[in-house]
Coordinates of C-alpha atoms and ligand atoms in Angstrom, one line a residue:
M109 CA 21.5 -31.2 -11.1
T110 CA 21.0 -27.3 -13.1
A111 CA 20.8 -24.9 -10.5
R112 CA 16.5 -23.5 -9.5
R113 CA 16.0 -20.5 -11.0
A114 CA 14.8 -17.7 -8.8
L115 CA 14.1 -14.1 -9.8
V116 CA 14.1 -12.0 -6.8
T117 CA 12.3 -8.1 -7.2
G118 CA 13.1 -5.2 -5.3
A119 CA 17.0 -6.7 -4.9
G120 CA 18.4 -3.2 -4.9
G121 CA 16.4 -3.2 -1.2
F122 CA 17.1 -4.3 2.2
I123 CA 15.6 -7.8 2.1
G124 CA 15.7 -8.5 -1.2
H125 CA 19.4 -7.9 -1.0
H126 CA 20.3 -10.0 2.1
L127 CA 17.9 -13.0 0.5
V128 CA 20.0 -13.1 -2.9
N129 CA 22.6 -13.4 -0.7
R130 CA 21.0 -16.5 0.8
L131 CA 20.0 -17.9 -2.1
K132 CA 23.6 -17.8 -3.9
D133 CA 24.8 -19.5 -1.0
D134 CA 21.6 -22.1 -1.7
G135 CA 23.2 -22.9 -5.1
Y136 CA 20.4 -21.2 -6.7
F137 CA 20.8 -19.1 -10.6
V138 CA 19.4 -15.5 -9.1
R139 CA 18.1 -12.9 -11.3
G140 CA 18.0 -9.3 -9.3
V141 CA 15.9 -7.0 -10.6
D142 CA 15.2 -2.9 -8.5
I143 CA 15.0 0.3 -9.9
K144 CA 18.2 1.4 -8.7
L145 CA 21.2 -1.0 -7.5
P146 CA 21.5 -1.9 -4.2
Q147 CA 23.0 1.2 -1.7
F148 CA 25.9 -0.4 0.5
Q149 CA 27.0 -3.8 -1.5
D150 CA 27.7 -5.0 -4.8
T151 CA 25.1 -7.6 -5.3
R152 CA 25.7 -11.5 -5.9
A153 CA 23.3 -11.8 -8.3
D154 CA 24.1 -13.5 -11.5
E155 CA 22.2 -11.2 -13.1
F156 CA 20.6 -8.0 -11.8
L157 CA 18.5 -5.6 -14.2
Q158 CA 17.4 -2.4 -13.3
L159 CA 13.9 -1.7 -14.3
D160 CA 11.1 -0.1 -13.2
L161 CA 8.5 -3.1 -12.3
R162 CA 5.3 -0.4 -12.4
V163 CA 5.9 -0.9 -16.5
W164 CA 4.4 -4.1 -17.7
E165 CA 6.7 -5.7 -20.2
N166 CA 9.4 -5.2 -17.6
N167 CA 7.6 -7.7 -15.8
L168 CA 7.4 -9.6 -18.8
T169 CA 11.7 -10.0 -19.5
A170 CA 12.1 -10.9 -15.3
A171 CA 10.0 -13.3 -15.3
D172 CA 11.2 -14.9 -18.4
G173 CA 12.7 -18.3 -17.7
M174 CA 12.4 -18.3 -13.8
D175 CA 11.3 -21.4 -11.2
E176 CA 10.1 -19.1 -8.5
V177 CA 9.4 -15.7 -7.8
W178 CA 10.4 -13.6 -4.7
A179 CA 8.6 -10.4 -4.7
L180 CA 9.9 -8.3 -2.6
A181 CA 9.6 -5.0 -4.5
A182 CA 7.3 -2.1 -3.0
D183 CA 7.3 1.4 -3.0
M184 CA 7.7 1.8 0.7
G185 CA 9.4 3.0 4.1
G186 CA 9.4 3.8 7.9
M187 CA 6.1 5.3 9.2
G188 CA 7.2 9.1 8.5
F189 CA 6.9 7.5 4.8
I190 CA 3.8 5.8 4.5
S191 CA 1.5 8.2 6.9
A192 CA 2.5 10.5 3.6
H193 CA 2.3 9.0 0.7
H194 CA -0.9 7.2 -0.1
A195 CA -1.7 7.4 -3.3
E196 CA 2.0 6.8 -4.6
I197 CA 2.4 3.9 -2.6
L198 CA -1.1 2.7 -3.2
H199 CA -0.7 3.6 -7.5
N200 CA 2.6 2.1 -7.4
N201 CA 2.1 -1.1 -5.5
A202 CA -0.5 -2.1 -7.0
L203 CA 0.9 -1.6 -10.3
I204 CA 3.9 -3.9 -10.0
N205 CA 1.7 -6.5 -8.1
L206 CA -0.5 -7.3 -10.4
H207 CA 1.9 -6.7 -13.5
T208 CA 4.4 -9.0 -11.5
L209 CA 1.6 -12.1 -10.4
E210 CA 0.3 -11.9 -14.2
A211 CA 3.7 -11.8 -16.1
A212 CA 4.4 -15.3 -13.6
R213 CA 1.4 -16.8 -15.2
Q214 CA 2.4 -16.0 -18.4
K215 CA 6.0 -16.7 -18.5
G216 CA 4.7 -20.4 -16.5
V217 CA 6.1 -19.8 -13.5
G218 CA 5.4 -22.3 -10.9
K219 CA 5.8 -20.7 -7.1
L220 CA 5.7 -16.9 -5.8
L221 CA 6.9 -15.8 -2.5
Y222 CA 4.7 -12.1 -1.8
T223 CA 6.3 -9.8 1.3
S224 CA 3.0 -8.6 2.8
S225 CA 3.1 -6.5 6.0
A226 CA 1.6 -6.8 9.5
C227 CA 0.5 -3.1 8.4
I228 CA -2.3 -5.5 7.0
Y229 CA -4.0 -6.3 10.4
P230 CA -7.4 -3.5 11.3
E231 CA -6.8 -0.5 13.3
Y232 CA -10.0 -1.9 15.7
L233 CA -7.1 -4.3 17.2
Q234 CA -4.0 -1.8 17.6
E235 CA -5.4 0.7 19.8
G236 CA -3.4 0.2 23.5
T237 CA 0.1 -0.3 24.3
D238 CA -0.5 -3.5 26.2
V239 CA -2.6 -5.3 23.0
A240 CA -2.6 -9.1 22.2
P241 CA -0.7 -10.7 19.7
L242 CA -2.1 -10.4 16.0
K243 CA -3.4 -13.6 14.5
E244 CA -3.7 -14.0 11.1
A245 CA -6.9 -14.7 11.0
D246 CA -7.5 -11.1 12.7
A247 CA -7.0 -9.7 9.6
Y248 CA -10.7 -9.8 8.4
P249 CA -13.1 -7.8 9.0
A250 CA -10.8 -5.2 7.3
Q251 CA -9.5 -1.9 8.5
P252 CA -5.3 -1.5 7.8
Q253 CA -4.6 2.2 9.1
D254 CA -3.1 3.1 5.6
A255 CA -3.1 2.3 2.3
Y256 CA 0.6 0.7 1.9
G257 CA -2.0 -1.9 4.4
W258 CA -4.9 -2.2 1.6
E259 CA -2.4 -2.6 -1.1
K260 CA -1.0 -5.5 0.3
L261 CA -3.9 -6.9 1.8
V262 CA -5.2 -6.5 -1.6
T263 CA -1.9 -8.3 -3.3
E264 CA -2.7 -11.5 -0.7
R265 CA -6.1 -11.7 -2.2
L266 CA -4.6 -11.5 -5.4
C267 CA -2.3 -14.2 -4.4
M268 CA -4.9 -16.4 -3.5
H269 CA -7.0 -16.1 -6.8
Y270 CA -4.8 -17.0 -8.4
R271 CA -3.9 -19.9 -6.6
Q272 CA -7.3 -20.9 -7.0
D273 CA -8.0 -19.7 -10.6
Y274 CA -5.3 -20.6 -12.1
G275 CA -3.0 -23.4 -9.8
M276 CA 0.2 -21.1 -8.8
D277 CA 1.9 -22.3 -6.0
T278 CA 1.7 -19.0 -3.7
R279 CA 3.2 -18.0 -0.3
I280 CA 2.3 -15.0 1.2
V281 CA 4.7 -14.1 4.3
R282 CA 3.3 -11.0 7.2
F283 CA 6.9 -9.0 8.0
H284 CA 6.7 -7.6 11.6
N285 CA 9.7 -4.7 11.5
I286 CA 12.2 -6.4 10.4
F287 CA 16.2 -4.9 10.9
G288 CA 19.7 -4.6 10.7
P289 CA 22.7 -3.6 8.3
L290 CA 22.5 -2.6 5.1
G291 CA 19.0 -1.5 5.6
T292 CA 17.9 2.5 4.5
W293 CA 18.9 4.6 7.8
D294 CA 18.5 7.8 6.5
G295 CA 17.2 10.4 4.3
G296 CA 13.5 9.9 5.6
R297 CA 11.9 5.8 4.3
E298 CA 14.1 4.4 7.6
K299 CA 12.4 2.4 9.6
A300 CA 12.1 3.6 13.9
P301 CA 15.5 1.0 14.8
A302 CA 17.8 2.1 12.2
A303 CA 16.0 5.7 12.9
L304 CA 17.1 5.2 16.3
C305 CA 20.6 4.3 15.7
R306 CA 21.0 6.8 14.0
K307 CA 19.6 9.4 16.4
I308 CA 21.8 8.4 19.0
A309 CA 25.0 7.8 16.9
V310 CA 24.7 11.1 15.8
A311 CA 24.1 12.6 19.3
K312 CA 26.8 10.3 20.7
R313 CA 29.6 11.8 18.4
A314 CA 28.2 15.6 19.0
A315 CA 29.1 14.6 22.9
N316 CA 25.2 15.1 23.3
S317 CA 22.6 13.2 25.0
E318 CA 19.7 14.5 23.3
I319 CA 17.4 12.2 20.8
E320 CA 14.1 13.2 19.4
I321 CA 11.1 10.7 20.1
W322 CA 7.8 10.9 17.4
G323 CA 5.3 10.9 19.5
D324 CA 5.3 9.7 23.6
G325 CA 7.6 7.2 22.9
E326 CA 4.7 4.6 25.0
Q327 CA 3.7 2.8 21.0
T328 CA 4.6 -0.6 21.3
R329 CA 6.5 -2.6 18.8
S330 CA 8.7 -6.2 17.9
F331 CA 11.6 -6.2 16.1
C332 CA 12.6 -8.4 13.9
Y333 CA 16.4 -9.2 12.5
I334 CA 17.2 -10.1 9.1
D335 CA 18.9 -12.8 9.6
D336 CA 16.1 -14.4 11.2
C337 CA 13.8 -13.1 8.6
I338 CA 15.4 -14.8 5.7
T339 CA 15.9 -18.4 7.5
G340 CA 11.9 -18.1 7.4
L341 CA 11.1 -17.1 4.2
V342 CA 13.6 -19.7 2.9
L343 CA 11.8 -22.4 5.3
L344 CA 8.5 -21.1 4.2
M345 CA 9.3 -21.2 0.6
Q346 CA 10.3 -25.2 1.2
S347 CA 7.1 -25.9 3.0
A348 CA 3.5 -26.5 2.3
W349 CA 1.8 -23.9 3.5
Q350 CA 0.0 -21.3 0.9
E351 CA -2.4 -19.7 3.2
P352 CA -0.4 -15.7 4.9
I353 CA 2.2 -16.7 7.9
N354 CA 3.4 -13.8 10.2
L355 CA 7.0 -13.7 10.3
G356 CA 8.4 -11.7 12.7
Q357 CA 9.6 -11.5 17.3
D358 CA 6.8 -11.5 19.0
R359 CA 8.8 -9.8 22.1
M360 CA 6.5 -6.2 22.1
I361 CA 8.7 -3.5 23.5
S362 CA 7.7 -0.3 23.2
I363 CA 10.0 2.9 21.5
N364 CA 11.1 4.4 24.4
E365 CA 12.9 1.1 25.4
L366 CA 13.9 0.4 22.0
A367 CA 15.8 3.8 22.7
D368 CA 17.1 2.9 25.8
I369 CA 18.2 -0.6 25.2
I370 CA 20.3 1.3 21.4
G371 CA 21.8 3.4 24.3
G372 CA 22.7 0.8 25.9
I373 CA 24.6 -0.9 23.2
A374 CA 26.1 2.8 22.9
G375 CA 26.8 3.5 25.6
L376 CA 25.2 6.4 25.9
E377 CA 22.1 7.3 29.0
V378 CA 19.8 9.0 26.1
A379 CA 17.5 11.7 27.1
K380 CA 14.2 11.2 25.6
K381 CA 12.7 15.0 23.7
H382 CA 8.7 13.7 22.2
V383 CA 8.3 15.5 19.5
V384 CA 4.5 15.3 17.6
G385 CA 5.2 13.1 14.7
P386 CA 3.7 9.6 13.4
E387 CA 3.4 7.6 15.0
G388 CA 1.8 4.3 13.5
V389 CA -0.6 2.2 15.7
R390 CA -0.3 2.5 19.1
G391 CA 0.0 -1.0 19.6
R392 CA 1.3 -4.5 17.9
N393 CA 2.9 -7.4 18.2
S394 CA 2.9 -10.8 16.2
D395 CA 1.3 -14.1 17.6
N396 CA 3.6 -17.0 16.3
T397 CA 1.7 -20.2 17.2
L398 CA 0.7 -20.8 13.3
L399 CA 4.3 -19.9 13.0
R400 CA 5.6 -22.7 15.2
E401 CA 3.1 -25.1 14.1
V402 CA 4.1 -25.0 10.3
L403 CA 7.5 -24.3 10.0
N404 CA 9.0 -25.4 13.3
W405 CA 10.7 -22.9 14.0
E406 CA 10.8 -19.2 14.9
P407 CA 12.9 -16.8 15.3
K408 CA 15.8 -16.8 17.5
I409 CA 18.2 -13.7 17.4
S410 CA 17.6 -11.6 20.4
L411 CA 16.6 -8.1 20.0
E412 CA 19.9 -7.3 22.1
E413 CA 22.0 -8.8 19.5
G414 CA 20.4 -7.8 16.5
L415 CA 20.7 -4.2 17.4
G416 CA 24.1 -4.8 18.4
R417 CA 25.2 -5.5 14.8
T418 CA 22.9 -2.9 13.4
Y419 CA 24.3 -0.2 15.6
E420 CA 27.4 -1.1 14.8
W421 CA 27.1 -0.9 11.3
I422 CA 24.9 2.3 11.8
E423 CA 27.9 4.0 13.3
Q424 CA 30.1 3.2 10.7
Q425 CA 27.3 4.5 8.1
V426 CA 27.6 8.3 10.6
L427 CA 30.8 8.6 11.1
S428 CA 32.4 7.9 7.5
T429 CA 29.5 11.0 6.7
E430 CA 30.5 14.0 5.8
K431 CA 26.3 15.3 6.0
V432 CA 26.7 14.0 9.7
M433 CA 26.3 17.7 11.5
S434 CA 22.8 18.5 9.7
Y435 CA 21.1 15.2 11.2
T436 CA 19.2 15.4 14.3
Ligands
NAD788 P1 13.5 -1.5 0.7 O1 12.6 -0.6 0.4 O2 14.6 -1.6 1.3 O3 13.0 -2.6 -1.0 C1 12.3 -2.4 -2.1 C2 12.9 -2.3 -3.3 O4 11.7 -2.6 -4.0 C3 13.4 -1.1 -3.0 O5 15.1 -1.2 -3.3 C4 12.5 -0.1 -4.2 O6 13.9 0.0 -5.2 C5 12.1 -1.1 -5.0 N1 11.7 -0.9 -5.6 C6 10.5 0.2 -5.7 N2 9.7 0.7 -6.6 C7 10.0 -0.1 -7.5 C8 9.6 -0.6 -8.8 N3 8.7 0.8 -9.9 N4 10.3 -1.4 -9.5 C9 11.6 -1.9 -9.4 N5 11.7 -1.8 -7.8 C10 10.9 -1.1 -7.0 O7 11.9 -2.4 1.6 P2 12.8 -4.2 2.6 O8 12.9 -3.2 3.7 O9 13.2 -4.4 1.8 O10 10.8 -4.7 1.9 C11 11.0 -5.9 0.7 C12 9.7 -6.4 1.3 O11 8.9 -6.5 2.7 C13 8.5 -5.1 0.5 O12 7.4 -5.8 -0.1 C14 8.0 -4.5 1.9 O13 6.6 -3.9 1.5 C15 7.8 -6.0 3.0 N6 7.7 -5.4 4.2 C16 8.8 -5.2 5.2 C17 8.7 -5.1 6.2 C18 10.5 -4.3 7.0 O14 10.3 -4.3 8.6 N7 11.6 -4.3 6.4 C19 7.6 -5.0 6.5 C20 6.4 -5.2 6.2 C21 6.8 -5.7 4.9

């Protein structure tokens, strides 16, 4: 039997790199595409094309001869990045996604998975720390907080219309804060779990206990370990479900609690210095009812276990970089 041929866009990034590994384990022929190579490990993709997917022709090259597209490429980062680059994010991601879908159609690719985000959910449902978990149907009436979320929502609709008008078999997943080793941990695009692991590793090395937290730290989120995320993606692609679906954990904790758990793993009693910074919505959690129904599965790896693996990897990164003394 010939192997299925999968294009993974964003294969140089955190989730894309892990996904390539999983698809290779599953016997796929994989073409990875990204504007950059994976930062921390060599790719296992059969082909890796360094291409800018904002450019139309590059999408035709990327999609040529493929059976499936797993569309992960995006100009993105944590709250610090997303809240400060609205125009750039909307412009770049709209170009990438419009071109990726249309090139897949023109090249006759039958199946496409699009990675959306919990950031599509309306701000008015996320104004307190103790919010109700977000169900898929809560997306409308739409009011995402940032341009990042608006663009994701428009591309969700693009997938729906390509399915209805052209018969493309699409999947749409809404991630809720995915974390784990081999993800960005410094430089401004890192997300809260990686940033806190780095700050705590740096504090520990400096025999200091103080770390900075953006805002009062009472803002809440749920966090999902990368291995569960990849399992969920593969199960979703195998399923027949074509509507948007949450993929995340449904255990909601505050950023202060997250820092305490990581401090416990590091063996450091963390002193929190609360500073002004971008916080995003006040509270957010995933309602996993649909996920359980559709996939007969939900994320299994505990926050403590996932953070243990992540902290260990980030501490190694911190200890092996000379820049360490400049971090706070
Ligand atoms: P990431 O930033 O590590 O990976 C995205 C990759 O896209 C990067 O390697 C980047 O170089 C690439 N890219 C950006 N612009 C490009 C361009 N013009 N041409 C080609 N490649 C380009 O992010 P990630 O965490 O791996 O996220 C993967 C997908 O999941 C993204 O679409 C993201 O929006 C979505 N998502 C992630 C999370 C999360 O918690 N990590 C949450 C919600 C949604």
